[in-house]
Short mmCIF file of C-alpha atoms in Angstrom, two decimals:
data_model
loop_
_atom_site.label_atom_id
_atom_site.label_comp_id
_atom_site.label_asym_id
_atom_site.label_seq_id
_atom_site.Cartn_x
_atom_site.Cartn_y
_atom_site.Cartn_z
CA MET A 1 -180.37 128.66 110.41
CA ALA A 2 -178.45 126.63 108.15
CA LYS A 3 -178.30 127.36 105.02
CA LYS A 4 -179.40 124.83 102.23
CA GLU A 5 -177.23 122.81 100.64
CA ILE A 6 -177.20 123.32 96.57
CA ILE A 7 -177.07 119.78 94.81
CA LEU A 8 -176.14 119.85 91.39
CA ASP A 9 -176.60 117.75 88.52
CA PRO A 10 -173.21 115.66 87.93
CA ALA A 11 -174.76 115.22 84.32
CA ASP A 12 -174.96 119.17 83.46
CA GLY A 13 -173.24 120.82 86.45
CA LEU A 14 -176.91 122.44 87.20
CA ILE A 15 -178.68 123.16 89.69
CA VAL A 16 -181.67 120.70 91.20
CA ASP A 17 -184.43 120.59 93.38
CA ASP A 18 -185.33 117.72 95.96
CA VAL A 19 -188.90 116.16 95.80
CA GLY A 20 -190.35 113.14 97.33
CA LYS A 21 -190.87 109.85 95.21
CA TRP A 22 -194.34 110.64 95.10
CA ALA A 23 -193.59 113.93 92.23
CA THR A 24 -193.48 110.76 89.86
CA GLU A 25 -197.08 110.47 90.33
CA LYS A 26 -197.29 114.00 89.30
CA HIS A 27 -195.06 114.12 86.16
CA ALA A 28 -197.10 111.13 84.76
CA ARG A 29 -200.36 112.73 84.48
CA VAL A 30 -198.60 115.77 82.98
CA GLU A 31 -197.18 113.65 80.62
CA ALA A 32 -200.05 111.20 79.62
CA TYR A 33 -202.39 114.11 79.39
CA ILE A 34 -199.92 116.04 76.86
CA LYS A 35 -200.13 112.42 74.85
CA ILE A 36 -203.85 111.76 74.55
CA ALA A 37 -204.17 115.89 73.89
CA SER A 38 -201.94 115.77 70.87
CA ALA A 39 -204.67 115.48 67.89
CA THR A 40 -206.69 118.26 69.47
CA ARG A 41 -203.10 120.47 70.28
CA ALA A 42 -201.99 119.71 66.78
CA LYS A 43 -205.37 121.69 65.49
CA TYR A 44 -203.77 124.39 66.82
CA VAL A 45 -199.81 124.54 65.67
CA PRO A 46 -198.81 125.85 62.38
CA PRO A 47 -198.36 125.32 59.48
CA PRO A 48 -200.55 126.89 58.10
CA ALA A 49 -199.45 129.95 59.68
CA TRP A 50 -203.06 131.25 60.86
CA ARG A 51 -202.98 128.87 63.15
CA ALA A 52 -202.86 130.68 66.62
CA GLY A 53 -200.33 128.24 68.40
CA ALA A 54 -200.54 125.77 71.69
CA SER A 55 -198.70 127.19 74.77
CA TYR A 56 -197.21 125.42 77.84
CA ILE A 57 -197.46 127.18 80.92
CA GLU A 58 -196.02 126.51 84.16
CA LEU A 59 -195.11 129.72 86.60
CA PHE A 60 -193.76 127.39 89.40
CA SER A 61 -191.28 125.62 87.54
CA GLY A 62 -187.98 124.84 89.58
CA PRO A 63 -185.07 124.10 87.63
CA GLY A 64 -186.16 121.13 85.64
CA ARG A 65 -184.37 118.63 87.16
CA SER A 66 -184.80 116.85 91.00
CA LEU A 67 -183.20 114.75 93.16
CA VAL A 68 -185.66 112.51 95.11
CA ARG A 69 -185.65 112.68 98.62
CA GLY A 70 -183.54 110.07 100.43
CA THR A 71 -181.98 108.27 97.20
CA LYS A 72 -179.27 109.00 94.77
CA ARG A 73 -181.93 109.01 91.44
CA ILE A 74 -182.43 112.90 89.70
CA ILE A 75 -185.73 112.93 87.64
CA ASP A 76 -186.85 115.00 85.13
CA GLY A 77 -188.84 117.77 86.57
CA SER A 78 -192.28 118.50 85.08
CA PRO A 79 -191.37 121.48 82.34
CA LEU A 80 -188.70 118.35 80.67
CA VAL A 81 -191.28 115.97 81.13
CA ALA A 82 -193.82 118.14 79.67
CA TYR A 83 -191.42 119.20 76.52
CA LYS A 84 -190.39 115.49 75.82
CA ALA A 85 -193.99 114.39 76.02
CA ALA A 86 -195.54 117.14 73.50
CA GLN A 87 -192.18 116.33 70.98
CA LEU A 88 -192.83 112.42 70.97
CA SER A 89 -196.70 112.91 70.38
CA GLY A 90 -196.01 114.61 66.85
CA ALA A 91 -197.80 117.86 68.20
CA PRO A 92 -195.04 120.01 70.00
CA PHE A 93 -195.93 123.40 71.68
CA THR A 94 -195.47 126.29 70.10
CA ALA A 95 -194.25 127.64 72.82
CA MET A 96 -193.27 127.55 76.57
CA HIS A 97 -193.87 129.86 78.82
CA LEU A 98 -191.98 129.34 82.22
CA ASN A 99 -191.36 130.76 85.51
CA ASP A 100 -189.31 130.48 89.25
CA PHE A 101 -189.19 133.18 91.29
CA ASP A 102 -185.61 131.62 92.26
CA ALA A 103 -183.19 132.77 89.91
CA GLU A 104 -180.88 130.25 89.37
CA LYS A 105 -183.83 127.69 88.83
CA SER A 106 -185.29 129.64 86.26
CA ALA A 107 -181.71 129.83 84.31
CA ALA A 108 -181.11 126.35 85.12
CA VAL A 109 -184.45 125.34 83.29
CA GLU A 110 -183.86 127.51 80.71
CA LYS A 111 -180.80 125.88 79.86
CA ARG A 112 -182.18 122.62 79.73
CA ILE A 113 -184.61 122.80 77.62
CA ARG A 114 -182.73 124.67 75.31
CA ALA A 115 -180.14 122.11 75.38
CA LEU A 116 -183.08 119.73 73.92
CA GLY A 117 -183.30 122.33 71.08
CA GLY A 118 -186.66 124.16 72.74
CA ALA A 119 -186.48 127.92 73.13
CA PRO A 120 -188.57 128.58 76.21
CA ALA A 121 -189.57 132.31 77.26
CA CYS A 122 -188.45 131.90 81.23
CA TYR A 123 -189.38 134.76 83.77
CA ASN A 124 -187.64 135.16 87.32
CA ASP A 125 -191.10 136.68 89.28
CA PRO A 126 -193.66 136.11 91.81
CA ALA A 127 -196.13 133.47 90.19
CA VAL A 128 -198.70 137.15 90.35
CA VAL A 129 -196.21 138.71 88.66
CA ALA A 130 -195.25 136.29 86.16
CA VAL A 131 -199.11 135.36 85.42
CA ASP A 132 -199.47 138.96 83.60
CA LYS A 133 -196.99 138.66 81.30
CA VAL A 134 -197.49 134.89 80.14
CA VAL A 135 -201.18 136.17 79.49
CA ALA A 136 -199.66 139.14 77.46
CA ALA A 137 -197.76 137.08 75.37
CA VAL A 138 -199.60 134.09 74.45
CA ASN A 139 -202.36 134.11 71.39
CA PRO A 140 -205.65 133.94 73.21
CA LYS A 141 -206.93 132.15 70.55
CA GLY A 142 -204.57 129.05 71.15
CA LEU A 143 -205.01 126.42 72.92
CA HIS A 144 -203.05 126.19 75.84
CA PHE A 145 -202.34 123.97 78.94
CA ALA A 146 -200.93 125.31 82.40
CA PHE A 147 -199.46 123.08 85.34
CA LEU A 148 -200.05 124.97 88.27
CA ASP A 149 -197.51 123.16 91.01
CA PRO A 150 -196.39 125.35 93.58
CA TYR A 151 -194.30 124.70 96.64
CA ASN A 152 -197.34 125.53 99.10
CA LEU A 153 -201.00 126.68 99.55
CA GLU A 154 -199.40 130.20 99.74
CA GLY A 155 -198.24 130.42 96.43
CA LEU A 156 -201.53 129.57 95.26
CA SER A 157 -203.25 133.17 94.74
CA PHE A 158 -206.85 132.61 93.09
CA GLU A 159 -205.76 136.04 90.91
CA ILE A 160 -203.56 133.56 88.80
CA ILE A 161 -206.15 131.28 88.28
CA LYS A 162 -208.67 134.13 87.34
CA LYS A 163 -206.07 135.64 85.04
CA LEU A 164 -205.27 132.38 83.29
CA SER A 165 -208.78 131.77 82.72
CA LYS A 166 -208.93 134.84 80.22
CA LEU A 167 -207.76 132.01 77.88
CA LYS A 168 -208.83 129.10 76.20
CA VAL A 169 -206.42 127.39 78.81
CA ASP A 170 -206.76 123.46 80.38
CA LEU A 171 -205.73 123.66 84.02
CA LEU A 172 -204.14 120.97 86.26
CA ILE A 173 -203.40 122.36 89.72
CA HIS A 174 -201.58 120.61 92.38
CA VAL A 175 -203.36 121.50 96.32
CA SER A 176 -201.93 120.74 99.23
CA VAL A 177 -203.69 118.86 101.28
CA HIS A 178 -200.66 118.51 104.04
CA ASP A 179 -200.44 122.23 103.85
CA LEU A 180 -203.49 123.40 104.21
CA GLN A 181 -204.30 120.22 107.15
CA ARG A 182 -201.16 121.46 109.12
CA ASN A 183 -201.75 125.65 108.76
CA LEU A 184 -205.78 125.81 108.40
CA ASP A 185 -205.51 127.76 111.92
CA ALA A 186 -203.12 130.43 111.10
CA TYR A 187 -203.99 130.55 107.34
CA SER A 188 -207.62 131.23 108.11
CA ARG A 189 -206.75 134.73 109.86
CA PRO A 190 -208.28 137.64 108.24
CA GLY A 191 -205.33 138.87 105.79
CA ASP A 192 -204.00 135.06 105.76
CA VAL A 193 -203.54 132.55 103.55
CA LEU A 194 -206.97 131.59 102.58
CA ASP A 195 -208.07 135.20 101.61
CA THR A 196 -205.95 134.63 98.93
CA PHE A 197 -206.36 131.44 98.16
CA ALA A 198 -209.51 131.36 98.07
CA PRO A 199 -211.27 135.22 98.26
CA GLY A 200 -214.63 135.71 99.90
CA TRP A 201 -214.50 131.90 101.63
CA SER A 202 -215.46 133.50 105.00
CA LYS A 203 -218.79 134.69 103.96
CA HIS A 204 -219.82 131.41 102.81
CA VAL A 205 -217.73 129.29 105.11
CA ASP A 206 -218.45 129.74 108.74
CA PRO A 207 -215.61 127.68 110.89
CA LYS A 208 -216.88 128.23 114.09
CA MET A 209 -220.10 125.80 112.92
CA LEU A 210 -218.14 122.94 111.13
CA SER A 211 -215.72 120.38 112.56
CA GLN A 212 -212.38 121.05 111.44
CA ASN A 213 -213.01 118.17 108.86
CA SER A 214 -216.20 119.35 107.68
CA PHE A 215 -214.77 122.96 107.07
CA ARG A 216 -211.81 122.13 105.02
CA ALA A 217 -213.92 120.04 102.93
CA ALA A 218 -216.71 123.32 102.55
CA LEU A 219 -213.55 125.63 102.05
CA MET A 220 -212.92 123.47 98.57
CA GLU A 221 -216.02 123.00 97.76
CA TYR A 222 -216.60 126.58 97.41
CA TRP A 223 -213.04 127.16 95.90
CA LEU A 224 -214.19 124.68 92.96
CA SER A 225 -217.62 127.14 92.59
CA GLU A 226 -215.48 130.00 91.86
CA ILE A 227 -213.28 128.47 89.38
CA ARG A 228 -216.61 127.37 88.10
CA LYS A 229 -217.60 130.84 87.65
CA LEU A 230 -214.40 131.55 85.51
CA GLY A 231 -216.40 129.28 82.97
CA LYS A 232 -213.74 126.44 83.95
CA LEU A 233 -215.36 123.42 85.24
CA PRO A 234 -213.71 121.30 87.34
CA ALA A 235 -213.81 117.81 86.54
CA GLU A 236 -215.57 115.16 88.72
CA GLY A 237 -212.71 112.83 89.26
CA VAL A 238 -210.02 114.74 91.76
CA GLU A 239 -207.12 112.76 92.37
CA LEU A 240 -205.61 112.25 95.68
CA VAL A 241 -201.65 111.44 95.86
CA GLU A 242 -200.62 109.95 99.13
CA GLY A 243 -197.59 109.17 101.18
CA SER A 244 -195.71 106.15 101.65
CA LYS A 245 -197.01 106.24 105.53
CA GLY A 246 -201.00 106.82 103.83
CA GLN A 247 -201.16 110.53 104.58
CA ARG A 248 -202.57 112.64 102.20
CA LEU A 249 -200.18 114.95 100.30
CA TYR A 250 -202.01 116.45 97.60
CA TRP A 251 -204.97 116.67 95.18
CA LEU A 252 -204.55 116.86 91.39
CA VAL A 253 -207.63 118.95 90.14
CA PHE A 254 -208.45 119.52 86.51
CA ALA A 255 -210.31 122.04 85.04
CA SER A 256 -211.89 122.92 81.70
CA GLU A 257 -213.87 124.89 79.48
CA HIS A 258 -213.69 121.77 77.35
CA GLY A 259 -215.62 118.75 77.87
CA ILE A 260 -213.49 116.57 75.39
CA ALA A 261 -210.18 117.99 77.92
CA ARG A 262 -212.25 116.83 81.01
CA ARG A 263 -212.90 113.26 79.30
CA PHE A 264 -208.95 113.39 78.05
CA TRP A 265 -208.58 113.84 82.20
CA ASP A 266 -211.01 111.12 83.17
CA ALA A 267 -209.65 108.68 80.63
CA ILE A 268 -205.74 108.92 81.79
CA ARG A 269 -206.38 109.65 85.64
CA ASN A 270 -206.45 106.69 87.95
CA PRO A 271 -209.48 106.03 89.48
CA MET A 272 -208.53 104.25 92.61
CA ARG A 273 -207.01 107.54 93.88
CA GLN A 274 -210.60 109.45 92.76
CA THR A 275 -211.72 110.97 95.97
CA ALA A 276 -214.35 113.08 97.52
CA MET A 277 -213.10 116.37 99.42
CA ASN A 278 -212.82 115.03 102.54
CA PHE A 279 -210.37 115.01 105.27
CA ASP A 280 -210.87 112.31 107.15
CA GLY A 281 -207.90 109.76 108.37
#
């Protein structure tokens, strides 16, 4: 197998990811949410010193900059988008916790945030390991925002969501529809990806009794129900992002214990992209 080409940003000489043009849609939602939630976040940001703080958390951060596939355009990744949005909002995050399994990407995002004046805590671990370090590091009484943007469904272990839910945290989760559609048969084998993504699913969803589309929809409804059990209520508006040919790429699922946070999401999401958990088309 040919080694993947390493691409550097000529502006700083650091590694970049390559992403589809639809990545900007995810980033736009991150930016908009951070801005609209700024007044609430400000209540947790010192001074006074007793305020518990407000952290930004990413467990699949990437290097902080990305090349848009098929172009020469290099854009900010979500950690830089989040940092800049919070600074401009007047309620900056009191901490940023960023992780990427790739050591070079982790080092790059740290350098980029520091160049902007930030001081992120960066980790280089599997996400299921890094989440324990993050939960231990932040103040559980603070208000936190976690963007979970794994490279594929395999990375989205439910244990990550379960552990983050011990915090007062708003969650924005990228769920790869494309990956689930393409690999459903392989993923549903005992001990495979679906057991990690949605533990216990096979006791509640029987693929033998459902069409593939209905099975996928039932699986996602089960996953959402498990999030509700953690006290994090998914917003009604699940936003679907499609590719240039209309193919379904991913959902953005927002979940929070706070009604006002879900209202914020309703205010910024694109209602034209709201979807039911189905796989038709």
